[in-house]
mmCIF file of C-alpha atoms and ligand atoms in Angstrom:
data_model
loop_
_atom_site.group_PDB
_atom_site.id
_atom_site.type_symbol
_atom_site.label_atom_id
_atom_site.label_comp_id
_atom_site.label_asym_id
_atom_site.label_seq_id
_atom_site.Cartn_x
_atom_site.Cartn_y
_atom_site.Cartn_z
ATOM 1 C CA UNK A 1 215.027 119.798 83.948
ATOM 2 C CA UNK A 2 216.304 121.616 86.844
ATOM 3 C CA UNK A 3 215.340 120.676 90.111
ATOM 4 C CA UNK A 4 214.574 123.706 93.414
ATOM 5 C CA UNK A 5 214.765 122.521 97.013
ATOM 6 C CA UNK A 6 214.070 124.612 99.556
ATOM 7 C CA UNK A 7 214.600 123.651 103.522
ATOM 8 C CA UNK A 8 216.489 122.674 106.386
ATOM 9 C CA UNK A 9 220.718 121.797 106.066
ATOM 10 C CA UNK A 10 221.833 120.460 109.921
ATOM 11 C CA UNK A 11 224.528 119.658 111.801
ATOM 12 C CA UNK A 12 222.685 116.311 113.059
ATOM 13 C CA UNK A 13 223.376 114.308 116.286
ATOM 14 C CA UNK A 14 222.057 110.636 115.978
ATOM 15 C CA UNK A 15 222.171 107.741 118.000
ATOM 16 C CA UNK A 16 221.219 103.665 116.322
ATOM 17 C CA UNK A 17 221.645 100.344 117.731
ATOM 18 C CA UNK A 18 224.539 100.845 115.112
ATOM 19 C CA UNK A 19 226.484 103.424 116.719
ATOM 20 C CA UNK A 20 226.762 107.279 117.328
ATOM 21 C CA UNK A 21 227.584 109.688 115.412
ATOM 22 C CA UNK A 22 227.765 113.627 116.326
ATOM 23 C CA UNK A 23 227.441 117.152 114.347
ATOM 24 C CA UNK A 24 227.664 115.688 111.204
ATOM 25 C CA UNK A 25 226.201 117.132 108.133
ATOM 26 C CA UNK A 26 222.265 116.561 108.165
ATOM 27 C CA UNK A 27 219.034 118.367 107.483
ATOM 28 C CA UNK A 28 215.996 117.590 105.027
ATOM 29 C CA UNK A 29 217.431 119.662 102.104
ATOM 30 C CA UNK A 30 220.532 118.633 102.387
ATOM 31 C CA UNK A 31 219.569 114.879 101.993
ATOM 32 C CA UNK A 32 217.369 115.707 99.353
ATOM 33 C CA UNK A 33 220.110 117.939 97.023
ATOM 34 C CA UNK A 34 222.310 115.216 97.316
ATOM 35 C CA UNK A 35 220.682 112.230 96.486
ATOM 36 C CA UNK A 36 218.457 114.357 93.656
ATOM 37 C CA UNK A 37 221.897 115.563 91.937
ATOM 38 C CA UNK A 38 222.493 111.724 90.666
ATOM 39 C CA UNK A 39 219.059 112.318 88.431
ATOM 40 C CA UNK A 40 219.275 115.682 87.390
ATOM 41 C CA UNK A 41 220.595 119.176 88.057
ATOM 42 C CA UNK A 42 220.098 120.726 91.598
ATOM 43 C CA UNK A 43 219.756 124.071 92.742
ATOM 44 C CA UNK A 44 219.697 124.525 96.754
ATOM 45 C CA UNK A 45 218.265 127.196 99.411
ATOM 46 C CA UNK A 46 218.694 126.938 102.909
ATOM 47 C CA UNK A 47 220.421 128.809 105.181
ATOM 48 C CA UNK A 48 223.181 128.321 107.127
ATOM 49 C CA UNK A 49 225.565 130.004 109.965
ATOM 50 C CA UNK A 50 228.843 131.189 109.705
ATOM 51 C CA UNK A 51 230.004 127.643 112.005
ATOM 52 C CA UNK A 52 228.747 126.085 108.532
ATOM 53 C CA UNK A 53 232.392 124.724 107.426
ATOM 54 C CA UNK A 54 233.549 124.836 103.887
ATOM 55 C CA UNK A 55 234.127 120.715 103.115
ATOM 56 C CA UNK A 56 230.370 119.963 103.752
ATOM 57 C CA UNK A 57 230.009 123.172 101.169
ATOM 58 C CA UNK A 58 232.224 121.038 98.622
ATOM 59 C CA UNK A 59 230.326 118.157 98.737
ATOM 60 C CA UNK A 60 227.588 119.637 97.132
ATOM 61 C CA UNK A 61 229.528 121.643 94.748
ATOM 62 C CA UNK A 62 231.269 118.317 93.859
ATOM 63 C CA UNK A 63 227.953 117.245 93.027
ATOM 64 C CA UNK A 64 227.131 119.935 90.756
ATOM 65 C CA UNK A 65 224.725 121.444 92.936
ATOM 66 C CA UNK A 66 223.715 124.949 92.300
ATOM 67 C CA UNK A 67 224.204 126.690 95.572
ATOM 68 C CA UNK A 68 223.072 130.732 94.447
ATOM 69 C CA UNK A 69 220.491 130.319 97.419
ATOM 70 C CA UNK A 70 222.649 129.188 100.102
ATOM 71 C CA UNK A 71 222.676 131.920 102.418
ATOM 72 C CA UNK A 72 225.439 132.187 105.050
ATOM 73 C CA UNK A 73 223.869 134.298 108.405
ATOM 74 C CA UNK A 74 226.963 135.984 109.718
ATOM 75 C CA UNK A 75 227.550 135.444 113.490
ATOM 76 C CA UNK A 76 224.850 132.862 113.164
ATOM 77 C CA UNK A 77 224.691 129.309 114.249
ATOM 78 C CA UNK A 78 223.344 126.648 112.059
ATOM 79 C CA UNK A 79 220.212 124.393 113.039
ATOM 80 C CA UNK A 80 220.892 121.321 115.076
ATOM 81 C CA UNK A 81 218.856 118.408 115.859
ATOM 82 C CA UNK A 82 219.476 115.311 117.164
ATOM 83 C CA UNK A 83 217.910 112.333 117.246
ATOM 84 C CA UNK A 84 217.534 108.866 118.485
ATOM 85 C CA UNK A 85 215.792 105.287 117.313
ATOM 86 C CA UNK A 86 215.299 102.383 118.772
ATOM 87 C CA UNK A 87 213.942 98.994 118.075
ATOM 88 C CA UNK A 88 212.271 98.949 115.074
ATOM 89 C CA UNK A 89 213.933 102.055 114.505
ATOM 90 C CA UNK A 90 210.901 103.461 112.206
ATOM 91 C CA UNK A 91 210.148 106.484 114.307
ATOM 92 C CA UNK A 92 213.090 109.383 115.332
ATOM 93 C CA UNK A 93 212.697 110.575 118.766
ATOM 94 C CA UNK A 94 213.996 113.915 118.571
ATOM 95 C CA UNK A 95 216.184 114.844 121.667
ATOM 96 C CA UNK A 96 217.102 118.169 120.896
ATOM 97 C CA UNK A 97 216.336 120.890 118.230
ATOM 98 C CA UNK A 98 217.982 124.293 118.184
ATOM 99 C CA UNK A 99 216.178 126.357 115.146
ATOM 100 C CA UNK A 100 219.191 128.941 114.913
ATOM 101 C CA UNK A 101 219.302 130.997 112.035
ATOM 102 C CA UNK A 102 216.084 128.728 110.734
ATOM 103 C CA UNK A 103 213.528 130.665 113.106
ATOM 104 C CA UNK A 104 215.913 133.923 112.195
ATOM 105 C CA UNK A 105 215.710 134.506 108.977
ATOM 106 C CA UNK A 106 213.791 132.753 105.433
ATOM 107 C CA UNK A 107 215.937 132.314 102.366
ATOM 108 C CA UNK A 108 215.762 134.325 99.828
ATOM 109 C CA UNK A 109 215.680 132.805 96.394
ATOM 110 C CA UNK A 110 217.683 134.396 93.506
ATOM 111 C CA UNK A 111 215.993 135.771 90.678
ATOM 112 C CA UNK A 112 216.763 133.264 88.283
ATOM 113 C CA UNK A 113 215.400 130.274 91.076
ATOM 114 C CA UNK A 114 212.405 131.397 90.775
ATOM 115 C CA UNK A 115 211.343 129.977 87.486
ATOM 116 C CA UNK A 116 212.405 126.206 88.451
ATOM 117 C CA UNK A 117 209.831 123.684 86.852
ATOM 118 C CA UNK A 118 210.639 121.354 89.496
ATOM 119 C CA UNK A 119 209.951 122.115 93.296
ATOM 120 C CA UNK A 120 210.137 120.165 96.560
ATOM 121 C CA UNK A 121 209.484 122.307 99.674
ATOM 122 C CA UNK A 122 211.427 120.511 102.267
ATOM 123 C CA UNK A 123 209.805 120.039 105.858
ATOM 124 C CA UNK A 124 210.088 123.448 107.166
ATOM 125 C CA UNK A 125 207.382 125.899 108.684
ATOM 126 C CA UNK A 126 203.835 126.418 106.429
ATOM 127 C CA UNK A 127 204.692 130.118 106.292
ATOM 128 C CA UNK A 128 208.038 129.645 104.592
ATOM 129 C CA UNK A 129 206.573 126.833 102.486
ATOM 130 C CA UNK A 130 204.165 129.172 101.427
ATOM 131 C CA UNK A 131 206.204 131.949 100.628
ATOM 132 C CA UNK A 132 208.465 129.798 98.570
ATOM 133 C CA UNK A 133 205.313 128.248 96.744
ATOM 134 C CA UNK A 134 204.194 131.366 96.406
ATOM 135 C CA UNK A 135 207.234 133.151 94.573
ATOM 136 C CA UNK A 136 207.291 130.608 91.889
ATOM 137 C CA UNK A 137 206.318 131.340 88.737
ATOM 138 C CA UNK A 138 205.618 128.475 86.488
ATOM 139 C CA UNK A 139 206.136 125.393 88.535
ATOM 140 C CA UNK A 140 204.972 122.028 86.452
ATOM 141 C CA UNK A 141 205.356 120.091 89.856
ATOM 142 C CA UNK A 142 205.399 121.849 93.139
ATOM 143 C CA UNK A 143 205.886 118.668 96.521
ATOM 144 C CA UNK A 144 205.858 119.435 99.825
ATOM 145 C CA UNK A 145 206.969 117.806 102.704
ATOM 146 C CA UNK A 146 205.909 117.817 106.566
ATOM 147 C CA UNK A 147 205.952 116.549 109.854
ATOM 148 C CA UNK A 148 204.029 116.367 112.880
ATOM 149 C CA UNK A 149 205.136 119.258 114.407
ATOM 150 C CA UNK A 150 203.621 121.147 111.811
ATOM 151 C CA UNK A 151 200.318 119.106 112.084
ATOM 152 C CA UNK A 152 199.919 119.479 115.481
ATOM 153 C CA UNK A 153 200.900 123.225 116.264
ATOM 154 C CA UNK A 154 200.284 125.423 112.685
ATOM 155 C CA UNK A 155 197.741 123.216 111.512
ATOM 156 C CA UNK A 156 195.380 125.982 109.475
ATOM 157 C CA UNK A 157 199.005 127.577 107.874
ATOM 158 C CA UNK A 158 199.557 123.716 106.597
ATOM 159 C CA UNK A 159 195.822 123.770 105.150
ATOM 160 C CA UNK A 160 196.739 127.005 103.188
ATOM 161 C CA UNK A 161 199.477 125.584 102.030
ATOM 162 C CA UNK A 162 198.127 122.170 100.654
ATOM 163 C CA UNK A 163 195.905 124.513 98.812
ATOM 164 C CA UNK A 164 199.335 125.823 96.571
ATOM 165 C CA UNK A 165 201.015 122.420 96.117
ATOM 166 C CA UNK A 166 200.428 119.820 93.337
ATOM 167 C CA UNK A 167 201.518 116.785 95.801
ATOM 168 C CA UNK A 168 202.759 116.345 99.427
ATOM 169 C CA UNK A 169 204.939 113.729 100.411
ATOM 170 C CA UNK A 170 204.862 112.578 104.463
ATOM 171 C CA UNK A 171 204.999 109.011 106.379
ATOM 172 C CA UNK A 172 201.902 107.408 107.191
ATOM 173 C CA UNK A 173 201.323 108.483 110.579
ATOM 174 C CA UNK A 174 201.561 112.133 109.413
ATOM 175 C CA UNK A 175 199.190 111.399 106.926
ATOM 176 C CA UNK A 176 196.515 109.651 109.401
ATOM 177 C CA UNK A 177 197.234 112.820 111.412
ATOM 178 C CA UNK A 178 196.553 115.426 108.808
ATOM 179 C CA UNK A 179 193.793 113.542 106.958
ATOM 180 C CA UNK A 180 191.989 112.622 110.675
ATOM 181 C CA UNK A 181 191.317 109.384 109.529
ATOM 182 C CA UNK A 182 193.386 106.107 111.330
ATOM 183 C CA UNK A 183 192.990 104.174 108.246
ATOM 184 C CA UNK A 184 195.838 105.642 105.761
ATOM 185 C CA UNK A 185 193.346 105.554 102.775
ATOM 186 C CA UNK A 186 191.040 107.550 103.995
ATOM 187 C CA UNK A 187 193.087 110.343 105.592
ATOM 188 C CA UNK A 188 194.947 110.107 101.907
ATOM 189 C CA UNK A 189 191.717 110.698 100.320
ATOM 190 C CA UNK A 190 190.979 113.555 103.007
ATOM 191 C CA UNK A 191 194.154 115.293 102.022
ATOM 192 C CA UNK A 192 193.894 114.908 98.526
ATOM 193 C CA UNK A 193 190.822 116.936 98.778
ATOM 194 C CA UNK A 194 192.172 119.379 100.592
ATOM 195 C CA UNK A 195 194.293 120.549 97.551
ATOM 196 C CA UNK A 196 197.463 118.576 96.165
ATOM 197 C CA UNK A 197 196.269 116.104 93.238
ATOM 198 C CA UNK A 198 199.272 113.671 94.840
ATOM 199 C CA UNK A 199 199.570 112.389 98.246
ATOM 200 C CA UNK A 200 202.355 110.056 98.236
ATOM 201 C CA UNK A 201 202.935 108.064 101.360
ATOM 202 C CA UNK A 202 205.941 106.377 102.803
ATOM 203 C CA UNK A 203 205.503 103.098 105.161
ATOM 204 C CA UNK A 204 209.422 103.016 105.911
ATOM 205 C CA UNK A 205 210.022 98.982 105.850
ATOM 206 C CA UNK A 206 206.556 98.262 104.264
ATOM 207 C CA UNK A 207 206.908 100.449 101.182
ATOM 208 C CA UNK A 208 205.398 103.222 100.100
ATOM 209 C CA UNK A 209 201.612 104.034 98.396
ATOM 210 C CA UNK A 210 200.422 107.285 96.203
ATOM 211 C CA UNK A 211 197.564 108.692 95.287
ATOM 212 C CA UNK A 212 197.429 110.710 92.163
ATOM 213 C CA UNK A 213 194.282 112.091 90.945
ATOM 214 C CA UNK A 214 191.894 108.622 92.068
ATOM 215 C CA UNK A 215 194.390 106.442 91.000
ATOM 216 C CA UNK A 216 196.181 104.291 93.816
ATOM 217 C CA UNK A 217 199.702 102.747 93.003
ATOM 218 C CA UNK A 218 201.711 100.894 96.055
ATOM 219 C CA UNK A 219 205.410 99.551 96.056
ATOM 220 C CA UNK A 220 207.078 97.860 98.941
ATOM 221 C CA UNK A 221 210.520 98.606 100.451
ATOM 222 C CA UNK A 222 213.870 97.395 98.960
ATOM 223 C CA UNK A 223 214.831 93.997 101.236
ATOM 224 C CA UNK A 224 217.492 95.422 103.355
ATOM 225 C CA UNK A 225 218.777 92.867 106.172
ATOM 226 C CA UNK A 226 220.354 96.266 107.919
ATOM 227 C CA UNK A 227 219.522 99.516 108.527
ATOM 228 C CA UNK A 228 221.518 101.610 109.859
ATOM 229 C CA UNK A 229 220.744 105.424 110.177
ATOM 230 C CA UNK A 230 217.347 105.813 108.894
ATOM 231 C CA UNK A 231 217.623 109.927 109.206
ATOM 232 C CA UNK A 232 217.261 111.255 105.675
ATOM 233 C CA UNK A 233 214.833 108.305 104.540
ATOM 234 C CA UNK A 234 211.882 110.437 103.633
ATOM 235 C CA UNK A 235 214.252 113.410 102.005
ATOM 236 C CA UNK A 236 215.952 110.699 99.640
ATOM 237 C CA UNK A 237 212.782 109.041 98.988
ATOM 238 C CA UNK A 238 211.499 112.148 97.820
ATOM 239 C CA UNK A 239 214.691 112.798 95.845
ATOM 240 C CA UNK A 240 214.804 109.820 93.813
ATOM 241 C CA UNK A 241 210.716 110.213 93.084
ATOM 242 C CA UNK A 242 211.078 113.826 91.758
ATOM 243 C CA UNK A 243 214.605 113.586 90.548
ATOM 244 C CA UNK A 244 212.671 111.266 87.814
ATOM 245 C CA UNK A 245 210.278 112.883 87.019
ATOM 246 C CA UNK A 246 212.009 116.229 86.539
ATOM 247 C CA UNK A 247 214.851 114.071 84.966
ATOM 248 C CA UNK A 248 211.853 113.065 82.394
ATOM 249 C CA UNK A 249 210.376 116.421 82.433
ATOM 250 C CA UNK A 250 206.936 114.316 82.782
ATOM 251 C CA UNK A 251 204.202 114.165 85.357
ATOM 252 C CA UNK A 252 201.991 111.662 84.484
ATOM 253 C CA UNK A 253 201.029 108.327 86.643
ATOM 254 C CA UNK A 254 203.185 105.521 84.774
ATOM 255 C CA UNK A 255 206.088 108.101 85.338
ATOM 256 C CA UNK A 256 205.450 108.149 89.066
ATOM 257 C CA UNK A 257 205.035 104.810 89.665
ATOM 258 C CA UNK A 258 208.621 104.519 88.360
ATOM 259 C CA UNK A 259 209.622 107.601 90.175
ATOM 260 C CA UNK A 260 208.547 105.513 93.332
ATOM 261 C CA UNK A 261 210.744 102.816 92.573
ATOM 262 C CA UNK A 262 214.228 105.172 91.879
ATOM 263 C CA UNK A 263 212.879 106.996 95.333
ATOM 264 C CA UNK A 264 212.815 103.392 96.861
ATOM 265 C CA UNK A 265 216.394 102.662 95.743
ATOM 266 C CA UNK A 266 218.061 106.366 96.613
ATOM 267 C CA UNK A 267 216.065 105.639 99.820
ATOM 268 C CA UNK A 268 217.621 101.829 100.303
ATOM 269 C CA UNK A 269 220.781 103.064 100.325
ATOM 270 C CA UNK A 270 220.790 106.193 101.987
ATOM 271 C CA UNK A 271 219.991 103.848 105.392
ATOM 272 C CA UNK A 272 222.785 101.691 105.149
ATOM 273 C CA UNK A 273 225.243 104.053 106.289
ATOM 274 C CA UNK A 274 225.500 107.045 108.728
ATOM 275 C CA UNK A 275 224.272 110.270 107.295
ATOM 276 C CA UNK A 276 225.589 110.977 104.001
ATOM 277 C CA UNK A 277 228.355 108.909 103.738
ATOM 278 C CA UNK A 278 226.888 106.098 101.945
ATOM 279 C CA UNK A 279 225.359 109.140 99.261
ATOM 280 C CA UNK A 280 228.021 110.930 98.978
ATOM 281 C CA UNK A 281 230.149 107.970 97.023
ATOM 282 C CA UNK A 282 227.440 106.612 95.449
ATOM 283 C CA UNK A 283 226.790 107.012 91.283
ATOM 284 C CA UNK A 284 224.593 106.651 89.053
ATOM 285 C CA UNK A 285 225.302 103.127 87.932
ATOM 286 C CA UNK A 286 224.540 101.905 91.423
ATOM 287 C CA UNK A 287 221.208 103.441 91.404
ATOM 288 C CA UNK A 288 220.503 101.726 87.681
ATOM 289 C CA UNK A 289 222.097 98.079 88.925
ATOM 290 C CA UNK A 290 219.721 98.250 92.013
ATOM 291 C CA UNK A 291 216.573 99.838 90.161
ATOM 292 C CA UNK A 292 217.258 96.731 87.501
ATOM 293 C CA UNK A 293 217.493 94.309 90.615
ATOM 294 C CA UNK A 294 214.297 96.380 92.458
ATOM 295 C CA UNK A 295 212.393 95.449 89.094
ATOM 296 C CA UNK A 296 212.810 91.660 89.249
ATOM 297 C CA UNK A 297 212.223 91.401 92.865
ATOM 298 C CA UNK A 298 208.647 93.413 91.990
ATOM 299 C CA UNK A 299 207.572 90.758 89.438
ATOM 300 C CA UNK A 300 204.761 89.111 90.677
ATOM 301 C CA UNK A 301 205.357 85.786 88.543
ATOM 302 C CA UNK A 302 201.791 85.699 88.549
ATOM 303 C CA UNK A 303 199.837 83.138 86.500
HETATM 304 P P1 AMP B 1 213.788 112.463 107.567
HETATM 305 O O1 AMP B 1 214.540 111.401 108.319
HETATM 306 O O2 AMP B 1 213.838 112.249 106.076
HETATM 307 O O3 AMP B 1 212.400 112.680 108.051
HETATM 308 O O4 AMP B 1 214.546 113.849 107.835
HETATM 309 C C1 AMP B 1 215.657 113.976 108.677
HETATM 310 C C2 AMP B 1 216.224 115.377 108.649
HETATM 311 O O5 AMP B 1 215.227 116.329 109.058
HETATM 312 C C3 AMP B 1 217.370 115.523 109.628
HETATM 313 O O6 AMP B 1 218.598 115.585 108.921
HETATM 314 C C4 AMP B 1 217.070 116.821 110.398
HETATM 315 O O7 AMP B 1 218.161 117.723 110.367
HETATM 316 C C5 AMP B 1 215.860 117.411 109.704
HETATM 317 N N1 AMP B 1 214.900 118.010 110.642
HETATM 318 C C6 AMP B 1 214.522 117.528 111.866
HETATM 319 N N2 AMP B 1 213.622 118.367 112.457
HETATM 320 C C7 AMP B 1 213.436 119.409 111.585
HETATM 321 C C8 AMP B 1 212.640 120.611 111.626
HETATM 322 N N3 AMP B 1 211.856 120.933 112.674
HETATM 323 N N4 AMP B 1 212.695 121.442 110.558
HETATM 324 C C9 AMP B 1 213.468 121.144 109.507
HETATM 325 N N5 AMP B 1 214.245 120.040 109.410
HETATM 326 C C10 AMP B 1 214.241 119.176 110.432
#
């Protein structure tokens, strides 16, 4: 089944006890198109500016991505953020963040776009996410994505738009944020009832934890020794969990529990490089060896 993502693609400035690296190709739907093409076929809209150059365009032709909604402002500069992390490195202080042609103009989606079964609404402003949830017209799975910007300043535009989702996907301290609650089950339960029937939750190095329906389901992190550039964490995550599920056309809870674990892996190794360079090699047996690997570190040996 086809798979719609809608949101931010960057030129990204980031800074790790690892190293620097500067303007290099970032953004929430970018990550996400990427790392979602190894499961099943993408189709992206974003927009960009004419600076936008044409190799970071190849990449995701080369991986089959269906770019009909990439919209190219012209005269207009792309967004930029930059970031930095530090110690832990589980939170990105943002340094800088010029919306560009992102507080210009909304995508348009083609047509044919439209009808996708599949839909992740990358972190972007509640009115666009809206109008993108609401132009769909028979989505079997519409996620969401946020961040605490949103939380904190359009608040009421992010209720309305939990209301048109089936599931929203944040970290944990957005989701204590949104559901008012400091203890993560209760704000989960708080959002849940605030519209999407899944509120999946990632914990960075401790996992991640959903809630479908009143079902709970929690997985922890792949054992990395390094991390490198956490940007993009969240936006693979998210790509590996509904890559599966629209790669099995099936939304049930046994599917997203192994959703979780493909996000967990497309997530793993997203980290342990800069950006997208560790994605943009990898293939699909790499995401199967690890997955096989994931599932024998998860067995609980339990007597
Ligand atoms: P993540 O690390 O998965 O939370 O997402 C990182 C990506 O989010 C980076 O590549 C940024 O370009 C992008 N990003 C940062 N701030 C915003 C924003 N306000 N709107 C849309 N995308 C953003």
């Amino acid at each position: 089944m086809s798979l719609l993502v809608v949101g931010s693609i960057a030129f990204d400035s980031v800074a790790t006890p690892f190293g620097e690296r500067r303007d290099i190709l970032g953004g929430a739907a970018s990550y996400f198109s990427v790392g979602a093409s190894l499961f099943t076929p993408v189709r992206l809209a974003g927009v960009v500016g004419e600076d936008f150059p044409e190799e970071h365009i190849q990449l995701f032709r080369e991986r089959g991505i269906d770019l009909e909604g990439l919209q190219r402002v012209p005269g207009g500069l792309t967004f930029r953020w930059a970031g930095r992390y530090e110690g832990r490195m589980d939170v990105a202080e943002t340094l800088e963040t010029h919306l560009n042609v992102l507080g210009e103009c909304t995508p348009s989606l083609p047509e044919r776009f439209r009808e996708t079964e599949y839909v992740l609404l990358a972190n972007d402003h509640p009115k666009n996410q809206l109008a993108v949830a609401r132009a769909m017209t028979a989505p079997k799975l519409l996620m969401m994505d946020t961040m605490n910007l949103w939380i904190d300043h359009n608040r009421d535009e992010l209720l309305e738009v939990l209301t048109a989702v089936d599931a929203l996907v944040c970290n944990d301290e957005e989701a204590r944020s949104l559901g008012e609650n400091t203890n993560l089950i209760g704000a989960m339960k708080t959002i849940r009832e605030c519209g999407p029937r899944i509120v999946l939750v990632k914990k960075g190095e401790h996992g991640s934890i959903v809630l479908m329906d009143d079902r709970f389901f929690a997985l922890p992190a792949w054992p990395l020794e390094k991390v490198v550039d956490p940007t993009g964490a969240g936006d693979t995550f998210a790509s590996g969990v509904m890559g599966w599920l629209a790669r099995q056309d099936r939304v049930d809870f046994p599917t997203l529990k192994t959703a979780m674990a493909y996000g967990t892996v497309v997530a793993s190794y997203n980290v342990e490089a800069f950006g997208l360079d560790k994605l943009r090699t990898l293939r699909w047996g790499d995401i199967e060896r690890r997955y096989q690997e994931f599932i024998r570190f998860l067995d609980l040996g339990l007597e």
